[in-house]
Amino acid sequence: MTDDQKPLVLVVDDEPQMRRFVRLALSTRGYRIIEAATGNEGLQQATAYAPEVVLLDLGLPDMDGIEIVTLLRGWSTMPILVISARGHEDAKVAALDAGADDYLTKPFGASELTARIRVALRHAALMRDTSTATVEIGKDIAIDLAKRVVTKRGQELHLTALEYKLLVALVKHAGMVMTHRHLLEQVWGPGHGEHVQYLRVYMTQLRHKLEDDPAQPKHLLTELRVGYRLKLEG
């Protein structure tokens, strides 16, 4: 792979030591890096270079990171991974509801960072062609999005219309965290963002149909007090 074929990652963080850590972690693992220390600089870099992934700190000196997420989402679908010391759930939910794809709480290790970036890149590739793709969940489950058929070990699963819609919403954001509100509005429509109990009921039903052990799911994972994440591997 030539240098210009390596994925380009934009790091927007005002802490020089964090930018240095990310630069070292990613440059040695086959990524190109561009950096910004302010929100305005980050927006300019995103516009000029169209990176494959944005790593964004929320606590920037000139503007709030959630505002940057909103501005980027106004014109781009590039994966945005929030990296922040704000570990409480409200900050996570606000960033994700604004359009971020995932959330890493500082401090984190190089392996976790690169794993999340790989998932983000895979998600972006999946989003480019979700109308005809067959998506595999682990070794046993397959979803034919063109035929709207879900199979487990070769046997078709019978999902209700809402169960299927919920599963497809998770598939289209595979590996990413989806908040309760985002899922509810995608599946049930506007005005249902507060009806979390609906979501819990249907997620339980999906787990009983897809998971070998619904009490200890491998794929339909709970992000406590935030939402859910679909894990394709395993």
Tab-separated table of C-alpha atoms in Angstrom:
chain	number	residue	atom	x	y	z
A	1	MET	CA	0.000	0.000	0.000
A	2	THR	CA	1.420	3.373	-1.013
A	3	ASP	CA	1.352	6.295	1.394
A	4	ASP	CA	-1.529	8.004	-0.409
A	5	GLN	CA	-3.609	4.815	-0.128
A	6	LYS	CA	-3.302	4.651	3.654
A	7	PRO	CA	-6.424	5.795	5.548
A	8	LEU	CA	-6.238	9.452	6.534
A	9	VAL	CA	-7.189	10.293	10.123
A	10	LEU	CA	-7.850	13.839	11.340
A	11	VAL	CA	-7.073	14.346	15.037
A	12	VAL	CA	-8.735	17.409	16.598
A	13	ASP	CA	-7.434	17.881	20.144
A	14	ASP	CA	-5.878	20.836	21.944
A	15	GLU	CA	-3.583	18.661	24.090
A	16	PRO	CA	-0.156	18.261	22.382
A	17	GLN	CA	0.591	15.089	24.367
A	18	MET	CA	-2.652	13.458	23.199
A	19	ARG	CA	-1.965	14.363	19.574
A	20	ARG	CA	1.528	12.933	19.932
A	21	PHE	CA	0.191	9.696	21.434
A	22	VAL	CA	-2.342	9.281	18.625
A	23	ARG	CA	0.237	10.191	15.983
A	24	LEU	CA	2.663	7.535	17.228
A	25	ALA	CA	-0.059	4.923	17.724
A	26	LEU	CA	-1.530	5.335	14.252
A	27	SER	CA	1.479	6.163	12.087
A	28	THR	CA	3.143	2.893	13.108
A	29	ARG	CA	-0.035	0.981	12.196
A	30	GLY	CA	-0.464	2.150	8.629
A	31	TYR	CA	-2.432	5.394	8.950
A	32	ARG	CA	-1.738	8.921	7.744
A	33	ILE	CA	-2.359	11.677	10.289
A	34	ILE	CA	-3.312	15.333	10.090
A	35	GLU	CA	-3.804	17.382	13.236
A	36	ALA	CA	-5.724	20.381	14.516
A	37	ALA	CA	-5.604	22.071	17.928
A	38	THR	CA	-8.859	24.044	17.644
A	39	GLY	CA	-12.361	23.444	16.386
A	40	ASN	CA	-12.100	25.968	13.566
A	41	GLU	CA	-8.829	24.486	12.398
A	42	GLY	CA	-10.380	21.011	12.543
A	43	LEU	CA	-13.321	22.088	10.389
A	44	GLN	CA	-10.923	23.622	7.857
A	45	GLN	CA	-8.806	20.452	7.744
A	46	ALA	CA	-11.900	18.262	7.352
A	47	THR	CA	-13.092	20.382	4.428
A	48	ALA	CA	-9.695	20.532	2.744
A	49	TYR	CA	-8.610	16.892	3.126
A	50	ALA	CA	-11.849	14.834	3.527
A	51	PRO	CA	-10.299	12.338	5.967
A	52	GLU	CA	-11.595	8.789	6.290
A	53	VAL	CA	-12.014	9.178	10.083
A	54	VAL	CA	-12.150	12.114	12.499
A	55	LEU	CA	-10.971	11.763	16.112
A	56	LEU	CA	-12.548	14.660	17.969
A	57	ASP	CA	-12.028	15.971	21.495
A	58	LEU	CA	-15.104	17.626	22.987
A	59	GLY	CA	-13.282	20.148	25.181
A	60	LEU	CA	-11.689	22.496	22.639
A	61	PRO	CA	-10.640	26.080	23.432
A	62	ASP	CA	-12.702	27.875	20.773
A	63	MET	CA	-15.897	25.825	20.433
A	64	ASP	CA	-17.659	22.794	21.859
A	65	GLY	CA	-16.952	19.498	20.152
A	66	ILE	CA	-20.661	18.666	19.896
A	67	GLU	CA	-21.130	21.792	17.748
A	68	ILE	CA	-18.347	20.517	15.477
A	69	VAL	CA	-20.089	17.150	15.151
A	70	THR	CA	-23.284	18.941	14.105
A	71	LEU	CA	-21.449	21.083	11.550
A	72	LEU	CA	-19.608	18.105	10.048
A	73	ARG	CA	-22.818	16.117	9.819
A	74	GLY	CA	-24.305	18.970	7.800
A	75	TRP	CA	-22.226	17.927	4.791
A	76	SER	CA	-20.379	14.666	5.486
A	77	THR	CA	-20.930	11.071	6.579
A	78	MET	CA	-17.262	10.522	7.524
A	79	PRO	CA	-16.954	8.479	10.749
A	80	ILE	CA	-16.503	10.676	13.837
A	81	LEU	CA	-14.991	9.097	16.949
A	82	VAL	CA	-15.246	11.331	19.990
A	83	ILE	CA	-12.247	11.153	22.336
A	84	SER	CA	-12.827	12.964	25.593
A	85	ALA	CA	-12.261	12.999	29.325
A	86	ARG	CA	-16.011	13.621	29.735
A	87	GLY	CA	-16.900	10.104	30.808
A	88	HIS	CA	-20.454	10.638	32.046
A	89	GLU	CA	-23.332	9.288	29.998
A	90	ASP	CA	-24.948	12.651	29.206
A	91	ALA	CA	-21.880	13.755	27.236
A	92	LYS	CA	-21.748	10.458	25.358
A	93	VAL	CA	-25.425	10.590	24.471
A	94	ALA	CA	-25.244	14.244	23.387
A	95	ALA	CA	-22.284	13.576	21.090
A	96	LEU	CA	-23.824	10.436	19.624
A	97	ASP	CA	-27.225	12.066	19.127
A	98	ALA	CA	-25.477	14.943	17.338
A	99	GLY	CA	-24.080	12.440	14.840
A	100	ALA	CA	-20.859	11.005	16.280
A	101	ASP	CA	-20.341	7.306	15.556
A	102	ASP	CA	-18.468	6.170	18.643
A	103	TYR	CA	-17.004	7.390	21.923
A	104	LEU	CA	-13.666	6.723	23.613
A	105	THR	CA	-13.090	7.993	27.146
A	106	LYS	CA	-9.564	9.168	27.976
A	107	PRO	CA	-7.250	7.541	28.836
A	108	PHE	CA	-7.338	4.703	26.318
A	109	GLY	CA	-4.737	2.410	24.781
A	110	ALA	CA	-3.395	2.226	21.243
A	111	SER	CA	-4.955	-1.181	20.641
A	112	GLU	CA	-8.439	0.000	21.628
A	113	LEU	CA	-8.067	3.118	19.487
A	114	THR	CA	-6.985	1.236	16.367
A	115	ALA	CA	-9.701	-1.390	16.875
A	116	ARG	CA	-12.382	1.319	16.971
A	117	ILE	CA	-10.925	2.961	13.840
A	118	ARG	CA	-10.990	-0.356	11.974
A	119	VAL	CA	-14.645	-0.764	12.928
A	120	ALA	CA	-15.390	2.794	11.769
A	121	LEU	CA	-13.745	2.175	8.391
A	122	ARG	CA	-15.630	-1.090	7.963
A	123	HIS	CA	-18.863	0.696	8.850
A	124	ALA	CA	-18.163	3.390	6.251
A	125	ALA	CA	-17.559	0.725	3.589
A	126	LEU	CA	-20.795	-1.037	4.524
A	127	MET	CA	-22.754	2.214	4.329
A	128	ARG	CA	-21.584	2.719	0.743
A	129	ASP	CA	-23.517	-0.358	-0.354
A	130	THR	CA	-26.176	-1.552	2.053
A	131	SER	CA	-28.942	-2.102	-0.492
A	132	THR	CA	-27.577	-5.308	-2.023
A	133	ALA	CA	-25.047	-6.522	0.517
A	134	THR	CA	-25.239	-9.718	2.503
A	135	VAL	CA	-24.014	-8.974	6.007
A	136	GLU	CA	-22.679	-11.743	8.209
A	137	ILE	CA	-22.991	-11.613	11.986
A	138	GLY	CA	-20.427	-14.007	13.374
A	139	LYS	CA	-20.189	-17.371	11.634
A	140	ASP	CA	-23.842	-18.367	11.844
A	141	ILE	CA	-26.101	-15.424	11.010
A	142	ALA	CA	-26.530	-13.794	7.595
A	143	ILE	CA	-28.748	-10.908	6.502
A	144	ASP	CA	-29.566	-10.573	2.811
A	145	LEU	CA	-30.543	-6.909	2.641
A	146	ALA	CA	-31.796	-7.147	-0.942
A	147	LYS	CA	-34.152	-10.053	-0.203
A	148	ARG	CA	-34.866	-8.972	3.393
A	149	VAL	CA	-34.052	-12.484	4.623
A	150	VAL	CA	-32.257	-13.366	7.871
A	151	THR	CA	-30.828	-16.857	8.334
A	152	LYS	CA	-29.113	-18.624	11.217
A	153	ARG	CA	-27.062	-21.722	10.356
A	154	GLY	CA	-28.866	-21.829	7.040
A	155	GLN	CA	-32.374	-21.705	8.509
A	156	GLU	CA	-34.541	-18.657	7.864
A	157	LEU	CA	-35.513	-16.683	10.948
A	158	HIS	CA	-38.998	-15.239	11.098
A	159	LEU	CA	-38.744	-11.648	12.280
A	160	THR	CA	-41.608	-9.217	12.633
A	161	ALA	CA	-41.465	-6.049	10.547
A	162	LEU	CA	-40.303	-3.988	13.532
A	163	GLU	CA	-37.720	-6.572	14.588
A	164	TYR	CA	-36.277	-6.573	11.079
A	165	LYS	CA	-36.271	-2.767	10.913
A	166	LEU	CA	-34.451	-2.600	14.248
A	167	LEU	CA	-31.888	-5.177	13.131
A	168	VAL	CA	-31.226	-3.325	9.853
A	169	ALA	CA	-30.747	-0.041	11.732
A	170	LEU	CA	-28.098	-1.752	13.861
A	171	VAL	CA	-26.512	-3.425	10.823
A	172	LYS	CA	-26.164	-0.115	9.011
A	173	HIS	CA	-24.224	1.179	12.011
A	174	ALA	CA	-22.435	-2.085	12.821
A	175	GLY	CA	-19.768	-1.667	15.455
A	176	MET	CA	-20.982	1.829	16.286
A	177	VAL	CA	-22.949	2.895	19.342
A	178	MET	CA	-26.568	3.822	18.598
A	179	THR	CA	-28.371	5.773	21.284
A	180	HIS	CA	-31.838	4.834	22.496
A	181	ARG	CA	-33.254	7.994	20.902
A	182	HIS	CA	-31.557	7.388	17.542
A	183	LEU	CA	-32.855	3.822	17.325
A	184	LEU	CA	-36.353	4.744	18.440
A	185	GLU	CA	-36.648	7.540	15.890
A	186	GLN	CA	-35.222	5.405	13.076
A	187	VAL	CA	-37.481	2.439	13.781
A	188	TRP	CA	-40.648	3.953	15.269
A	189	GLY	CA	-40.364	7.459	13.831
A	190	PRO	CA	-40.216	11.023	15.196
A	191	GLY	CA	-41.934	11.543	18.518
A	192	HIS	CA	-40.947	8.149	19.932
A	193	GLY	CA	-37.494	9.113	21.204
A	194	GLU	CA	-38.469	8.752	24.853
A	195	HIS	CA	-40.161	5.341	24.602
A	196	VAL	CA	-37.136	3.332	25.706
A	197	GLN	CA	-39.273	0.459	26.996
A	198	TYR	CA	-40.440	-0.286	23.422
A	199	LEU	CA	-36.818	-0.673	22.427
A	200	ARG	CA	-35.959	-2.938	25.356
A	201	VAL	CA	-38.855	-5.263	24.539
A	202	TYR	CA	-37.897	-5.621	20.872
A	203	MET	CA	-34.195	-5.966	21.649
A	204	THR	CA	-35.043	-8.818	24.015
A	205	GLN	CA	-37.076	-10.484	21.253
A	206	LEU	CA	-34.234	-10.081	18.750
A	207	ARG	CA	-31.733	-11.554	21.180
A	208	HIS	CA	-33.916	-14.615	21.706
A	209	LYS	CA	-34.028	-15.173	17.948
A	210	LEU	CA	-30.409	-14.379	17.050
A	211	GLU	CA	-28.258	-15.107	20.081
A	212	ASP	CA	-27.334	-18.596	21.296
A	213	ASP	CA	-27.498	-17.302	24.860
A	214	PRO	CA	-29.784	-14.237	25.031
A	215	ALA	CA	-28.740	-13.578	28.642
A	216	GLN	CA	-25.096	-13.236	27.552
A	217	PRO	CA	-25.288	-11.824	24.028
A	218	LYS	CA	-22.219	-11.835	21.781
A	219	HIS	CA	-23.578	-9.529	19.085
A	220	LEU	CA	-26.472	-7.369	20.331
A	221	LEU	CA	-24.591	-5.529	23.056
A	222	THR	CA	-25.901	-3.050	25.610
A	223	GLU	CA	-24.085	0.256	26.142
A	224	LEU	CA	-25.272	0.969	29.664
A	225	ARG	CA	-27.599	3.992	29.892
A	226	VAL	CA	-26.579	5.023	26.347
A	227	GLY	CA	-27.933	2.563	23.773
A	228	TYR	CA	-26.870	-0.534	21.850
A	229	ARG	CA	-24.044	-1.723	19.625
A	230	LEU	CA	-24.076	-4.556	17.051
A	231	LYS	CA	-20.852	-6.541	17.026
A	232	LEU	CA	-20.355	-8.468	13.778
A	233	GLU	CA	-17.348	-10.519	14.908
A	234	GLY	CA	-17.407	-13.540	17.188
